CSV table of C-alpha atoms in Angstrom, one decimal:
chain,number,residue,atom,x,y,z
Q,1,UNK,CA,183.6,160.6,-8.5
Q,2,UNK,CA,180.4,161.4,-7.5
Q,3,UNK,CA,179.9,159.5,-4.2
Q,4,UNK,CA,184.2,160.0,-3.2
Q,5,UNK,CA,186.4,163.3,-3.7
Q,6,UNK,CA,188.6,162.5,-5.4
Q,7,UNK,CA,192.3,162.6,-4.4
Q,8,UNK,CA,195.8,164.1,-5.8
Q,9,UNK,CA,198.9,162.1,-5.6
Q,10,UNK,CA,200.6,164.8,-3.6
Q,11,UNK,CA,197.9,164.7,-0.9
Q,12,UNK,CA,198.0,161.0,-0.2
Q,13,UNK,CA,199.5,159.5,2.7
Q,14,UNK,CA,202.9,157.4,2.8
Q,15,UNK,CA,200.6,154.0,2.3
Q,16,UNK,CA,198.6,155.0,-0.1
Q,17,UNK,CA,201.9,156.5,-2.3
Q,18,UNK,CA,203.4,153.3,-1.8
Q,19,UNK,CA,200.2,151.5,-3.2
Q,20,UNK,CA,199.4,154.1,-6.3
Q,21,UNK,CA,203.4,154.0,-6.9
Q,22,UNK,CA,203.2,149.8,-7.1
Q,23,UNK,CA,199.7,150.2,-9.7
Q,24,UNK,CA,201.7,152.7,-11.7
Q,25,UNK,CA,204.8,150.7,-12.2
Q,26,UNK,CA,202.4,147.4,-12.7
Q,27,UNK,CA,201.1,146.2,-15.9
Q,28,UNK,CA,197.9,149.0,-15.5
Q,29,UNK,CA,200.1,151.6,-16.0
Q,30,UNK,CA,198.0,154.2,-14.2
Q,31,UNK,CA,195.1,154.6,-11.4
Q,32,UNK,CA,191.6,154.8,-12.2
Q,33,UNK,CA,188.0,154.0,-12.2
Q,34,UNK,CA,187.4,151.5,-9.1
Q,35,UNK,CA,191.5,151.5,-8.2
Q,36,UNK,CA,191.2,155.5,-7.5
Q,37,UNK,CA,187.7,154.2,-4.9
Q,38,UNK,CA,190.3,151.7,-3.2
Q,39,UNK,CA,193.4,153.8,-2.3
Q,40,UNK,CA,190.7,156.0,0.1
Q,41,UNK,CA,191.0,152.6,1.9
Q,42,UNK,CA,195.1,151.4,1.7
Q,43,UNK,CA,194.3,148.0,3.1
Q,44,UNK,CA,191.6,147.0,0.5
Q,45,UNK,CA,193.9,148.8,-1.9
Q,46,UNK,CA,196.9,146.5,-1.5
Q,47,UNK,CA,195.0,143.1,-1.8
Q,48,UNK,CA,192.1,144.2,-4.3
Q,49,UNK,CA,194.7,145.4,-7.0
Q,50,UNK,CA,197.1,142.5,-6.3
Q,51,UNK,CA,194.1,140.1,-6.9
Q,52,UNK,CA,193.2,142.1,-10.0
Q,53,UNK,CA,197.0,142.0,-11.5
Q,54,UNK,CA,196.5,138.1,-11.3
Q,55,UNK,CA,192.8,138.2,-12.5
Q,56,UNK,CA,193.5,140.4,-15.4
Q,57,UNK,CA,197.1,139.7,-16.6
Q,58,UNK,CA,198.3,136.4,-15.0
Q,59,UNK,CA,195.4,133.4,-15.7
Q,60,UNK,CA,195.6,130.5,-17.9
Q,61,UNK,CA,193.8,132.2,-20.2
Q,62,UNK,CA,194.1,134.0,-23.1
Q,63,UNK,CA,193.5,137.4,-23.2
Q,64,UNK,CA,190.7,137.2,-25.3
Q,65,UNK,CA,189.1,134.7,-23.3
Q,66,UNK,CA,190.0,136.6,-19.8
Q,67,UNK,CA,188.5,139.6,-21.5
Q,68,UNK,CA,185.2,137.8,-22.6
Q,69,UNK,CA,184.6,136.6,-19.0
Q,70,UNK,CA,185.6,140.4,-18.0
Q,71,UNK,CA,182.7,141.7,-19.9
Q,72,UNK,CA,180.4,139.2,-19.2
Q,73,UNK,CA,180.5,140.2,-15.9
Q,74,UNK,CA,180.7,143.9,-16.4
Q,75,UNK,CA,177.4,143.3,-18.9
Q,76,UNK,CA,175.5,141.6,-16.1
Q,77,UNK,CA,176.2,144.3,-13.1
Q,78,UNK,CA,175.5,147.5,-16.0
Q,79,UNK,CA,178.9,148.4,-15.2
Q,80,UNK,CA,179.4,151.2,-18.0
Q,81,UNK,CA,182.9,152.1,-17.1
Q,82,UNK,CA,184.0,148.4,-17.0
Q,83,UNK,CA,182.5,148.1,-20.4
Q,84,UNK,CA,184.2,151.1,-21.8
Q,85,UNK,CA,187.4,149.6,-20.5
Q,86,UNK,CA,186.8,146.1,-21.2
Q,87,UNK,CA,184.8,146.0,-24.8
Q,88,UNK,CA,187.8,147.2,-27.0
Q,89,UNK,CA,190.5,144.7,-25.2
Q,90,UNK,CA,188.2,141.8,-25.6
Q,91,UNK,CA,188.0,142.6,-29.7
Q,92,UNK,CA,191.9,143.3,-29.3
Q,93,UNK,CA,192.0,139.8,-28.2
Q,94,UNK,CA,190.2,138.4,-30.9
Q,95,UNK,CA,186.7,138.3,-29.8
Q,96,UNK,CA,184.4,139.0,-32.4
Q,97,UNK,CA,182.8,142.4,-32.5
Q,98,UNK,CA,179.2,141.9,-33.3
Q,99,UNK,CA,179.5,139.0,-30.6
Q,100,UNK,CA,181.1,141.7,-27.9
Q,101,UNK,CA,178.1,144.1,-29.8
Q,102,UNK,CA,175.3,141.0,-29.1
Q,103,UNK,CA,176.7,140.8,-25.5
Q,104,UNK,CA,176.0,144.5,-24.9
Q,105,UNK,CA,172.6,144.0,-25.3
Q,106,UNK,CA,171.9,141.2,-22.9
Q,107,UNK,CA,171.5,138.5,-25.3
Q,108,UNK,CA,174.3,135.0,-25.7
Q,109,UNK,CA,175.8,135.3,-29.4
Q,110,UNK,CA,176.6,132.3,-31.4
Q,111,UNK,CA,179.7,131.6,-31.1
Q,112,UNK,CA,181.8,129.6,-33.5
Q,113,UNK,CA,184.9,128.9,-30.9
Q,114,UNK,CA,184.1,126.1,-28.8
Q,115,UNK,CA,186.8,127.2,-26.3
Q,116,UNK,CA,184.6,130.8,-26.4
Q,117,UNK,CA,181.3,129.7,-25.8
Q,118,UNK,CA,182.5,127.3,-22.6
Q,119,UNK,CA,183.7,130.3,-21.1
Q,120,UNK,CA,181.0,132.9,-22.3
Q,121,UNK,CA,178.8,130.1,-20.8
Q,122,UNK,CA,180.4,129.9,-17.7
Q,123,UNK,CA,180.5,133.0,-16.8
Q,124,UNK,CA,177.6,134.3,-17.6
Q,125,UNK,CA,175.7,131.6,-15.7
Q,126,UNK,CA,178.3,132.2,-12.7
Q,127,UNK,CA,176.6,135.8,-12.6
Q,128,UNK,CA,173.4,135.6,-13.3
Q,129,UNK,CA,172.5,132.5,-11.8
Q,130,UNK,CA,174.8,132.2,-8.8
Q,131,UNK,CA,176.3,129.0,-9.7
Q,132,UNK,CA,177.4,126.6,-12.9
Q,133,UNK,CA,175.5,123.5,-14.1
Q,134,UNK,CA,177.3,120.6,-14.0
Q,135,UNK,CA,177.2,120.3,-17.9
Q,136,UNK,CA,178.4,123.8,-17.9
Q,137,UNK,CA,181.1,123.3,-15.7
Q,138,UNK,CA,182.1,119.9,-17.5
Q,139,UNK,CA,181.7,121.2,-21.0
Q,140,UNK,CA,184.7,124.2,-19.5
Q,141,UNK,CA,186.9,121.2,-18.0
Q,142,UNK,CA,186.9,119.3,-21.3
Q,143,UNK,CA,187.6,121.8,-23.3
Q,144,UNK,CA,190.1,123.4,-21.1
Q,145,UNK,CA,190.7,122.5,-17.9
Q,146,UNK,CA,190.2,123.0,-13.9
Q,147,UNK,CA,192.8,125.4,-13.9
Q,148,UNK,CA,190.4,127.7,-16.5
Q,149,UNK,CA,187.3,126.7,-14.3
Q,150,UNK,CA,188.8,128.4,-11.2
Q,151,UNK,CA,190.6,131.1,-13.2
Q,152,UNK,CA,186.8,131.9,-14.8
Q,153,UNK,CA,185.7,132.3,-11.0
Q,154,UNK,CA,188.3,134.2,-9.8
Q,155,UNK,CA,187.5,137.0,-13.0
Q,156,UNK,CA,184.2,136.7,-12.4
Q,157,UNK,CA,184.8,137.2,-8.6
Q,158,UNK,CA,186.9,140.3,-9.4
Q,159,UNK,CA,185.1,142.3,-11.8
Q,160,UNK,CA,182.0,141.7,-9.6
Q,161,UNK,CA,183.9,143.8,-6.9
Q,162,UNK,CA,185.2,146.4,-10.0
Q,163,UNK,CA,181.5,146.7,-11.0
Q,164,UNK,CA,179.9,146.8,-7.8
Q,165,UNK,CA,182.4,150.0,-6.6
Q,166,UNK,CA,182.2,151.5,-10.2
Q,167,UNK,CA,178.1,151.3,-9.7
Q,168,UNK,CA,177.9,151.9,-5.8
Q,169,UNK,CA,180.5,155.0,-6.2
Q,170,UNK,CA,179.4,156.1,-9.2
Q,171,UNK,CA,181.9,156.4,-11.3
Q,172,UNK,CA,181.2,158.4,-14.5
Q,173,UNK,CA,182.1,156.9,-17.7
Q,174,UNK,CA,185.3,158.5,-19.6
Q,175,UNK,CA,183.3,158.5,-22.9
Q,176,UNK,CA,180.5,158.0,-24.6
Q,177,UNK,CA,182.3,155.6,-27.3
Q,178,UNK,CA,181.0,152.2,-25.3
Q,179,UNK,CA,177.5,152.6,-24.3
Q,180,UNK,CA,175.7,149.9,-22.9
Q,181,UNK,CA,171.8,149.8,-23.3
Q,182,UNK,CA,169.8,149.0,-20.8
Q,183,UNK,CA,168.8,145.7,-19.8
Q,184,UNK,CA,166.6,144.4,-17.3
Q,185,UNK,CA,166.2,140.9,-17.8
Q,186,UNK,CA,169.6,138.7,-18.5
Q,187,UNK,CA,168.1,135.7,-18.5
Q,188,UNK,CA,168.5,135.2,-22.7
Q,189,UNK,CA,172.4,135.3,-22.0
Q,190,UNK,CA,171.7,131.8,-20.7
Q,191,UNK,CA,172.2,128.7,-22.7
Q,192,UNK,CA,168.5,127.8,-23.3
């Protein structure tokens, strides 16, 4: 961690323990990346990674939809370490690779899932644009429902705050195996 020092479990105080022992035991498994950021500040800590167990594990979703809206958004901040992390779970889930491969460069694949494209859609105009059309937000309602429209913000809202610490902080990439080109203009993610 560039920006940080980084810590050692034995040199964290009673809070922060109690928060790195409730991430280990989680569904994550372990603490890294933008989590290891967060326990230098126990209260952000607490509620960021119990926001992110919901955002990442507990939507309506599935998890190859959750994942697609995950690197959507870690594609439009040029989070590398989110990419790394996020690429690979989003094939897992059955996203297609040369669609996850089509995303890393900036540009909106053509999807064949209906269900896939809504929420591609979605999220990436949620990032880059600030905001949702109304035929992007009703196309997402139709084919899912309002429940997925506010589950889509929520990820989106997360892994904005996971890419802006990994970016701010600096958080080194733990390989090489995902990289992301650079992009400087994400406008041809959006529908045209």
């Amino acid at each position: 961690m560039a920006r940080i020092k980084d810590w050692k479990v034995e040199d964290l105080t009673k809070e922060q323990k109690e928060i790195h022992d409730t991430i280990v035991s989680g569904p994550r498994g372990h603490v890294v990346g933008p989590l290891r950021i967060w326990l230098n500040n126990p209260g952000l800590a607490r509620s960021a990674q119990t926001v992110g167990e919901y955002a990442r594990y507990g939507t309506s979703l599935s998890k190859g939809l959750s994942e697609l809206a995950i690197i959507t958004t870690g594609r439009v901040w040029s989070s590398a370490f989110e990419w790394e992390h996020h690429a690979p779970l989003a094939i897992e889930g059955g996203i297609d690779p040369e669609n996850v491969n089509i995303i890393s460069m900036g540009q909106r694949p053509n999807f064949t899932k209906a269900e896939e494209e809504a929420v591609f859609d979605f999220a990436a105009e949620a990032n880059i644009l600030k905001n949702v059309s109304d035929n992007t937000y009703n196309n997402l309602v139709s084919i899912l429902d309002e429940t997925a429209a506010i589950d889509v913000v929520g990820i989106c809202g997360y892994y904005s705050l996971i890419s802006m610490t990994l970016n701010v902080f600096k958080v080194p990439n733990d390989t090489d195996k995902w990289p992301l080109p650079e992009v400087k203009d994400f406008s041809k993610m959006l529908k045209s």
